[in-house]
PDB file of C-alpha atoms and ligand atoms in Angstrom:
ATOM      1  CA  UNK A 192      30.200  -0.134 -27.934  1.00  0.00           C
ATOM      2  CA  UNK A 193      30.975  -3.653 -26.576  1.00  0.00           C
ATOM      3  CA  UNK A 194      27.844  -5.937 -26.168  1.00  0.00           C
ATOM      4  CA  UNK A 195      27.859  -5.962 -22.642  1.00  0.00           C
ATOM      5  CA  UNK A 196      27.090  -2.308 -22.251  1.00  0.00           C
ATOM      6  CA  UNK A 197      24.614  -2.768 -24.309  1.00  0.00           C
ATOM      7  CA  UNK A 198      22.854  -5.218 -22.650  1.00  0.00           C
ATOM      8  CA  UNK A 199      23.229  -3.050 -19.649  1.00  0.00           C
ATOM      9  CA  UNK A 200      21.975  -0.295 -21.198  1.00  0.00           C
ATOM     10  CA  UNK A 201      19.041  -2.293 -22.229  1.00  0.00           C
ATOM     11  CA  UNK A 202      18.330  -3.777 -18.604  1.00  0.00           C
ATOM     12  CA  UNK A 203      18.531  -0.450 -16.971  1.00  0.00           C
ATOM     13  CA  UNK A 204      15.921   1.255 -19.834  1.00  0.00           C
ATOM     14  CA  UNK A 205      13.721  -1.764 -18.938  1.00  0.00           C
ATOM     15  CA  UNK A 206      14.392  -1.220 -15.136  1.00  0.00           C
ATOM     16  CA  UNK A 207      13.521   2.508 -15.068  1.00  0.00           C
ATOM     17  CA  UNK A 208      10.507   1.865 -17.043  1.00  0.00           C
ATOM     18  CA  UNK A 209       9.176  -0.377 -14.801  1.00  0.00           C
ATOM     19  CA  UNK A 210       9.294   2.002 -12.231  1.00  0.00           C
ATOM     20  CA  UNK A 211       8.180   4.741 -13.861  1.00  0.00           C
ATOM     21  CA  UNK A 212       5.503   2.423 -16.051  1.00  0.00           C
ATOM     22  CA  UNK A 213       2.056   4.483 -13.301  1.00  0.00           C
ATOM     23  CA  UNK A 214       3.518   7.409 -12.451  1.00  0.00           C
ATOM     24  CA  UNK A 215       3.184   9.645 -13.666  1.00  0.00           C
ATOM     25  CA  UNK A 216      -0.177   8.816 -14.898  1.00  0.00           C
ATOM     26  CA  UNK A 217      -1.224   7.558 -17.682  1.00  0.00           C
ATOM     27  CA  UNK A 218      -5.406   7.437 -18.008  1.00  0.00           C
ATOM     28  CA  UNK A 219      -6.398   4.150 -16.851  1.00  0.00           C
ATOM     29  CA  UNK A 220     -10.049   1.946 -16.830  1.00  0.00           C
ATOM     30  CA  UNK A 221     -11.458   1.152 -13.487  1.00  0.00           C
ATOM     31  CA  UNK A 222     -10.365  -2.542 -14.730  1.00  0.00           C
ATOM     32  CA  UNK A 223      -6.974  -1.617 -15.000  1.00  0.00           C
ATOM     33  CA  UNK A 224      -6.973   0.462 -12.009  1.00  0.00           C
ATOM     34  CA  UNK A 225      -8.003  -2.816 -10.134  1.00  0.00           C
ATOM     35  CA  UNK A 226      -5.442  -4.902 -12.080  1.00  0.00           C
ATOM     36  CA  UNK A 227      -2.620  -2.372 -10.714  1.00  0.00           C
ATOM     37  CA  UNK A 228      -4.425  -2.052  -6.795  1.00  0.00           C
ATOM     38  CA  UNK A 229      -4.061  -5.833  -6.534  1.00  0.00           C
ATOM     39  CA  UNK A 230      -0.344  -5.652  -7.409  1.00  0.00           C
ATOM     40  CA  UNK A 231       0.196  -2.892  -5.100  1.00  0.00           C
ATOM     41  CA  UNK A 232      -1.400  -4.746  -2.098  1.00  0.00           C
ATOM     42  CA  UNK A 233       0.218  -7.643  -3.199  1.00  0.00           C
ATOM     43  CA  UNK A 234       3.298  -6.046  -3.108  1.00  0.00           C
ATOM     44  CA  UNK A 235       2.791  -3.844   0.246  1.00  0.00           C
ATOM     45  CA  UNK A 236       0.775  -6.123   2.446  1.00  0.00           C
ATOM     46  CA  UNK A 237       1.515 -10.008   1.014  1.00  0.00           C
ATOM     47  CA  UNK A 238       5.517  -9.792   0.095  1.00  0.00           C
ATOM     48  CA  UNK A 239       5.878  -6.848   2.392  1.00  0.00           C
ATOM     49  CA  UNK A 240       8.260  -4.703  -0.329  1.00  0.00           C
ATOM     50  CA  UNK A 241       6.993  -1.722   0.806  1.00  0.00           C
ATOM     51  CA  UNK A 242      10.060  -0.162  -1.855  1.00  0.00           C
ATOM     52  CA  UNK A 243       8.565  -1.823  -4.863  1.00  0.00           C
ATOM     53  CA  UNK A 244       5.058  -0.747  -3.674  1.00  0.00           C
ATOM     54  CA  UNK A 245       5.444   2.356  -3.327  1.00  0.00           C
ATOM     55  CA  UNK A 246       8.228   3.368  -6.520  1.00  0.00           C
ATOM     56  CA  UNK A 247       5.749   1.202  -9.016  1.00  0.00           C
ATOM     57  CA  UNK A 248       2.889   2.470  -7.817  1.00  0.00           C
ATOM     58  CA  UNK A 249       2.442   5.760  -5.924  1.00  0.00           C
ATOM     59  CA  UNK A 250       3.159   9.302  -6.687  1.00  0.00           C
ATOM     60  CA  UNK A 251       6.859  11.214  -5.571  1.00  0.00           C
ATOM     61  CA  UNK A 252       4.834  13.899  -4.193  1.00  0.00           C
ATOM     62  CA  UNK A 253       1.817  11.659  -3.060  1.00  0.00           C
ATOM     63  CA  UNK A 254      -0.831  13.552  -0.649  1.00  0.00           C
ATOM     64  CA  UNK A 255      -1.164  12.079   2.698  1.00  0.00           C
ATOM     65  CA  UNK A 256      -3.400  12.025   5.399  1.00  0.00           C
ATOM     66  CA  UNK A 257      -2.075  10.271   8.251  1.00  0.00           C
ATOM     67  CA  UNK A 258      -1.128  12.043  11.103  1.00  0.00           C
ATOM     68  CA  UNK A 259       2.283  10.453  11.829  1.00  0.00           C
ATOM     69  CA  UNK A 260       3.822  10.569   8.206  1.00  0.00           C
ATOM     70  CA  UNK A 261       4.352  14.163   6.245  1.00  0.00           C
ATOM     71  CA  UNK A 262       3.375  13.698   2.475  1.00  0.00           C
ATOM     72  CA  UNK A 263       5.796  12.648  -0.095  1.00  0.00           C
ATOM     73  CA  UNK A 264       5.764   9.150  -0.973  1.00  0.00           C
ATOM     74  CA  UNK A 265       9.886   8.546   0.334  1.00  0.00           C
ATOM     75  CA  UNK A 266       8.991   9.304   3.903  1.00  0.00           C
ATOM     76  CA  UNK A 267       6.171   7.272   3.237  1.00  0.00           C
ATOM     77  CA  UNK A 268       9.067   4.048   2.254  1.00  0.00           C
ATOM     78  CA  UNK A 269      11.084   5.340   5.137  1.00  0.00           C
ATOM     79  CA  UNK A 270       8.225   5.125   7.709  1.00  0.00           C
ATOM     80  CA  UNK A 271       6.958   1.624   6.684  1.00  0.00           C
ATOM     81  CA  UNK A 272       9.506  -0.403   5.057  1.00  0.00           C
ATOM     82  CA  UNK A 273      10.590  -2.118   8.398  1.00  0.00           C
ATOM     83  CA  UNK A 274       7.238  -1.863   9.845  1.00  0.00           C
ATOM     84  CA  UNK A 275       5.181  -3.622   7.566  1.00  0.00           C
ATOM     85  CA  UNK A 276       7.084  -6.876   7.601  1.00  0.00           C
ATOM     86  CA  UNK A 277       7.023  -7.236  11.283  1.00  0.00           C
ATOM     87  CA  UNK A 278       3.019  -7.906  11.103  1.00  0.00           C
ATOM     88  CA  UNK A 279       1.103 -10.688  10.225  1.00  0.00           C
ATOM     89  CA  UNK A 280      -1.613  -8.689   7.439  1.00  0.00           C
ATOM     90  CA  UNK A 281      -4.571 -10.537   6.647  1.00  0.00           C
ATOM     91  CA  UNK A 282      -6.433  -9.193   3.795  1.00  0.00           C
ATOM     92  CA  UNK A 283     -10.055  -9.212   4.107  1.00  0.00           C
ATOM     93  CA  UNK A 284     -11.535  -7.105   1.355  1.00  0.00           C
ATOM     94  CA  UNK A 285     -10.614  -5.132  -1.715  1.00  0.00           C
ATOM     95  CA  UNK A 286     -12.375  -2.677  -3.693  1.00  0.00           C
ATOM     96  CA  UNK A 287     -11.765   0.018  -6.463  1.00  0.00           C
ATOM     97  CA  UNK A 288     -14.520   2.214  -7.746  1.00  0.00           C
ATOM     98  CA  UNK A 289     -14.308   5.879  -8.974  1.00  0.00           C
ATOM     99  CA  UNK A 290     -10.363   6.029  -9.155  1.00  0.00           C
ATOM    100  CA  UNK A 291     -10.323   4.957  -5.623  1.00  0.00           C
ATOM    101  CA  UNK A 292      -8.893   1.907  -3.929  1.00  0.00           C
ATOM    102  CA  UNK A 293      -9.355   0.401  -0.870  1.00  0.00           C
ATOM    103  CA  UNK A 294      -8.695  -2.208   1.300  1.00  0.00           C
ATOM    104  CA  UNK A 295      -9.835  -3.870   4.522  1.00  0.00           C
ATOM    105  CA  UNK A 296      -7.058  -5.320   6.381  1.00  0.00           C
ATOM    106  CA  UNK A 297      -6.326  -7.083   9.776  1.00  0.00           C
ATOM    107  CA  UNK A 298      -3.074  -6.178  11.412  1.00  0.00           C
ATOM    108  CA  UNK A 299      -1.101  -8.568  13.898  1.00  0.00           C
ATOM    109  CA  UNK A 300       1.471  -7.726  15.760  1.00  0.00           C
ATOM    110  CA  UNK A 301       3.549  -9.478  18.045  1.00  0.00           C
ATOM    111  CA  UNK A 302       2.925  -7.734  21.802  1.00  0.00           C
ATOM    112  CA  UNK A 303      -0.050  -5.544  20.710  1.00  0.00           C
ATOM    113  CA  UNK A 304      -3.682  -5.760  20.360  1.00  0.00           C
ATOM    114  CA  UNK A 305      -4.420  -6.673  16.654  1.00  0.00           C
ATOM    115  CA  UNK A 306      -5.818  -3.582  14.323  1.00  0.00           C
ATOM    116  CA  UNK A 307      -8.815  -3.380  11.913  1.00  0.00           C
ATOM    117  CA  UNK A 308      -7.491  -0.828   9.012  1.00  0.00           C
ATOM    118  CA  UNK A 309      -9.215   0.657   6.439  1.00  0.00           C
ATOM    119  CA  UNK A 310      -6.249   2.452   4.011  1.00  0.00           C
ATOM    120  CA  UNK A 311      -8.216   4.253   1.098  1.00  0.00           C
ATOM    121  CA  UNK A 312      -5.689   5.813  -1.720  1.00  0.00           C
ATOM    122  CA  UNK A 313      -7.205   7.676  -4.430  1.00  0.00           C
ATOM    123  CA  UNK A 314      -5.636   7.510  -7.978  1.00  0.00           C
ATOM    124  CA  UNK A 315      -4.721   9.792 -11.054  1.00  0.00           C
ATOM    125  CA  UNK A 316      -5.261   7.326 -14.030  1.00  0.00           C
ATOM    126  CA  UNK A 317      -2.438   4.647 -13.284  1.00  0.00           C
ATOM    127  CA  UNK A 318      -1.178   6.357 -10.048  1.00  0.00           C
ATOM    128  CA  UNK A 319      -1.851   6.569  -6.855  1.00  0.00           C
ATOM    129  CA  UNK A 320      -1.679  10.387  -5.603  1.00  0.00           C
ATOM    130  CA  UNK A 321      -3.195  10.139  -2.147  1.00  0.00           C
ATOM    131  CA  UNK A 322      -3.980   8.225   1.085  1.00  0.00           C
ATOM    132  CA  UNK A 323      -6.082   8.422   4.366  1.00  0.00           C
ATOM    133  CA  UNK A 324      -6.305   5.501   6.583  1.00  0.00           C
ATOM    134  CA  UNK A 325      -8.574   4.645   9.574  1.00  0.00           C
ATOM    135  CA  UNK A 326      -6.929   2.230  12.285  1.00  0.00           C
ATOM    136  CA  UNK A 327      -8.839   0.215  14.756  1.00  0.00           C
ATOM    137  CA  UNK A 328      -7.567  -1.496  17.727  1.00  0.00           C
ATOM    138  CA  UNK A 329      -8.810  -4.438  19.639  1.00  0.00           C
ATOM    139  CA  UNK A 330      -9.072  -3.287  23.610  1.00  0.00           C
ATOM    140  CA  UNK A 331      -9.295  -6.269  26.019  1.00  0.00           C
ATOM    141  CA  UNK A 332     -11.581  -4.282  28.174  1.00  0.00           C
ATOM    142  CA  UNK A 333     -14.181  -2.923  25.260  1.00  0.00           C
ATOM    143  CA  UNK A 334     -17.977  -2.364  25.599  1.00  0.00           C
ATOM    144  CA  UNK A 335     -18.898  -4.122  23.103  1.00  0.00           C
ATOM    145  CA  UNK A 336     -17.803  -7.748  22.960  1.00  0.00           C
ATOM    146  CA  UNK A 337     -17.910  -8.665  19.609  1.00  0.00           C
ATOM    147  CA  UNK A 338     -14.223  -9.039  17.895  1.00  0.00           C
ATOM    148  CA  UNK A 339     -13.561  -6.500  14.936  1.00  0.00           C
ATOM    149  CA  UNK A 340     -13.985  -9.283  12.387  1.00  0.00           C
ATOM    150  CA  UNK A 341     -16.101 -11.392  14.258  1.00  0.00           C
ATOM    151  CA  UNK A 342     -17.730 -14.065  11.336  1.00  0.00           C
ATOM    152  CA  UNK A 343     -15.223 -13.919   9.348  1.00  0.00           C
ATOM    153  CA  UNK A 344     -12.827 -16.642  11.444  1.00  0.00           C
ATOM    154  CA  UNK A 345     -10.079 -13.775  11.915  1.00  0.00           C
ATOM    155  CA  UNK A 346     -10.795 -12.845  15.282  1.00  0.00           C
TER     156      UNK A 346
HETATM  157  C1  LIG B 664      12.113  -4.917  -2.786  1.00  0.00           C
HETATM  158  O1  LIG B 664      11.959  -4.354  -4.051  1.00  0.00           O
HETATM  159  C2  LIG B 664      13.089  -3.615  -4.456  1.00  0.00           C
HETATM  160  C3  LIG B 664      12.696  -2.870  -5.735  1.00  0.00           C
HETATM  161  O2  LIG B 664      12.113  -3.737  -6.667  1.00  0.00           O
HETATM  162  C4  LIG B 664      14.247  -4.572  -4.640  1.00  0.00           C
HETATM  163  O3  LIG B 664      15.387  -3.858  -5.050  1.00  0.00           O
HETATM  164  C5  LIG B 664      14.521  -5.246  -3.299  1.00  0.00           C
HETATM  165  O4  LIG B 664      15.505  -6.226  -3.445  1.00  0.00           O
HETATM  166  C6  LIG B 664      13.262  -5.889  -2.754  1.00  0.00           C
HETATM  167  N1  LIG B 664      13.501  -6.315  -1.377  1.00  0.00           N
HETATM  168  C7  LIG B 664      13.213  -7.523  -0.955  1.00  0.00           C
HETATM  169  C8  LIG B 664      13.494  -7.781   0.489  1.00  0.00           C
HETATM  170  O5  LIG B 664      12.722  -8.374  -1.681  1.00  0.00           O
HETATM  171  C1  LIG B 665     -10.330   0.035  29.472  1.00  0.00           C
HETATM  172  O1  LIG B 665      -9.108   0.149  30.179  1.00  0.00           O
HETATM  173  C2  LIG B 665      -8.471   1.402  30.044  1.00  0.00           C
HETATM  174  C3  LIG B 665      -7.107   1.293  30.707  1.00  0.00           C
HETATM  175  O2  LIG B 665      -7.191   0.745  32.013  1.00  0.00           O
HETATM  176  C4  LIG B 665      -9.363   2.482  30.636  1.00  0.00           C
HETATM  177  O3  LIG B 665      -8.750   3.737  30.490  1.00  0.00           O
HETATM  178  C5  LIG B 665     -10.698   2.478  29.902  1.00  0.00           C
HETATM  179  O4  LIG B 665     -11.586   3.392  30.506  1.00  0.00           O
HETATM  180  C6  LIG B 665     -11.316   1.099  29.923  1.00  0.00           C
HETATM  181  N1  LIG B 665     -12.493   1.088  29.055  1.00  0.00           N
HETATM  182  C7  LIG B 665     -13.651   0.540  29.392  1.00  0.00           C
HETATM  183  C8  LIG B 665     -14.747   0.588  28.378  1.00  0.00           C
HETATM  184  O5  LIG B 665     -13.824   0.010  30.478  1.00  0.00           O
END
């Protein structure tokens, strides 16, 4: 075999288990659970590779509960991955306890009010298997006056 098959046979080994390094899962510590939700939100909300998010960390047949996107985490990367980088996402909190993740996030978009979003995902040792999100949105006109993140210098 010449050498340079070899090395690509070595890169794409390395390659596929990278993305298949969480899923399926492995059992997993709530410290390393937290060590793999930061680099999914960093991956998802911060560089906006909602690909990479999702293959490294989340489930092929991965539960979810919003009501615009069917399960399976593919529609989820079809649904988002030009979404996502069209906000500005500021992260405001982070948490994982009892195999589930979540985060706190504020949501700008260009024309729109700005969202408050809770996205919860529950894991399966190293991998995600399931989300639900709650989405806020800022209405000029609302009863109460106070801004979503009011105190927190986000608006
Ligand atoms: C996103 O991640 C995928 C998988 O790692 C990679 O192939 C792609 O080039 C990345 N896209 C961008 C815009 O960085
Ligand atoms: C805010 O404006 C919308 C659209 O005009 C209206 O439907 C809604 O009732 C208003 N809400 C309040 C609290 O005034």
């Amino acid at each position: 075999m010449k050498f340079t098959s070899i090395l690509t046979l070595i890169a794409f080994g390395l390659a596929e288990r990278a993305a298949a390094a969480n899923c399926p899962a492995r059992p997993a510590t709530t410290a390393e659970q937290k060590v793999l939700f930061d680099q999914f939100i960093n991956s998802f909300y911060v560089k906006k590779n909602v690909t990479e998010a999702m293959l490294n960390h989340v489930h092929e047949n991965y539960i979810q509960h919003n009501q615009n996107v069917p399960s399976g985490r593919q529609n989820a990367i079809d649904r988002l991955k030009n979404y996502i980088p069209t906000m500005k996402a500021t992260i405001v909190k982070t948490s994982v306890s009892d195999s589930t993740g979540w985060v706190l996030v504020k949501q700008d978009i260009v024309g729109k009010p700005y969202n408050a979003v809770v996205d919860i995902f529950r894991f399966d040792g190293t991998c995600i298997v399931e989300h639900w999100d709650v989405i806020d949105s800022k209405k000029a006109n609302a009863t109460n006056p106070l801004a979503l993140f009011d105190g927190q210098n986000l608006g």
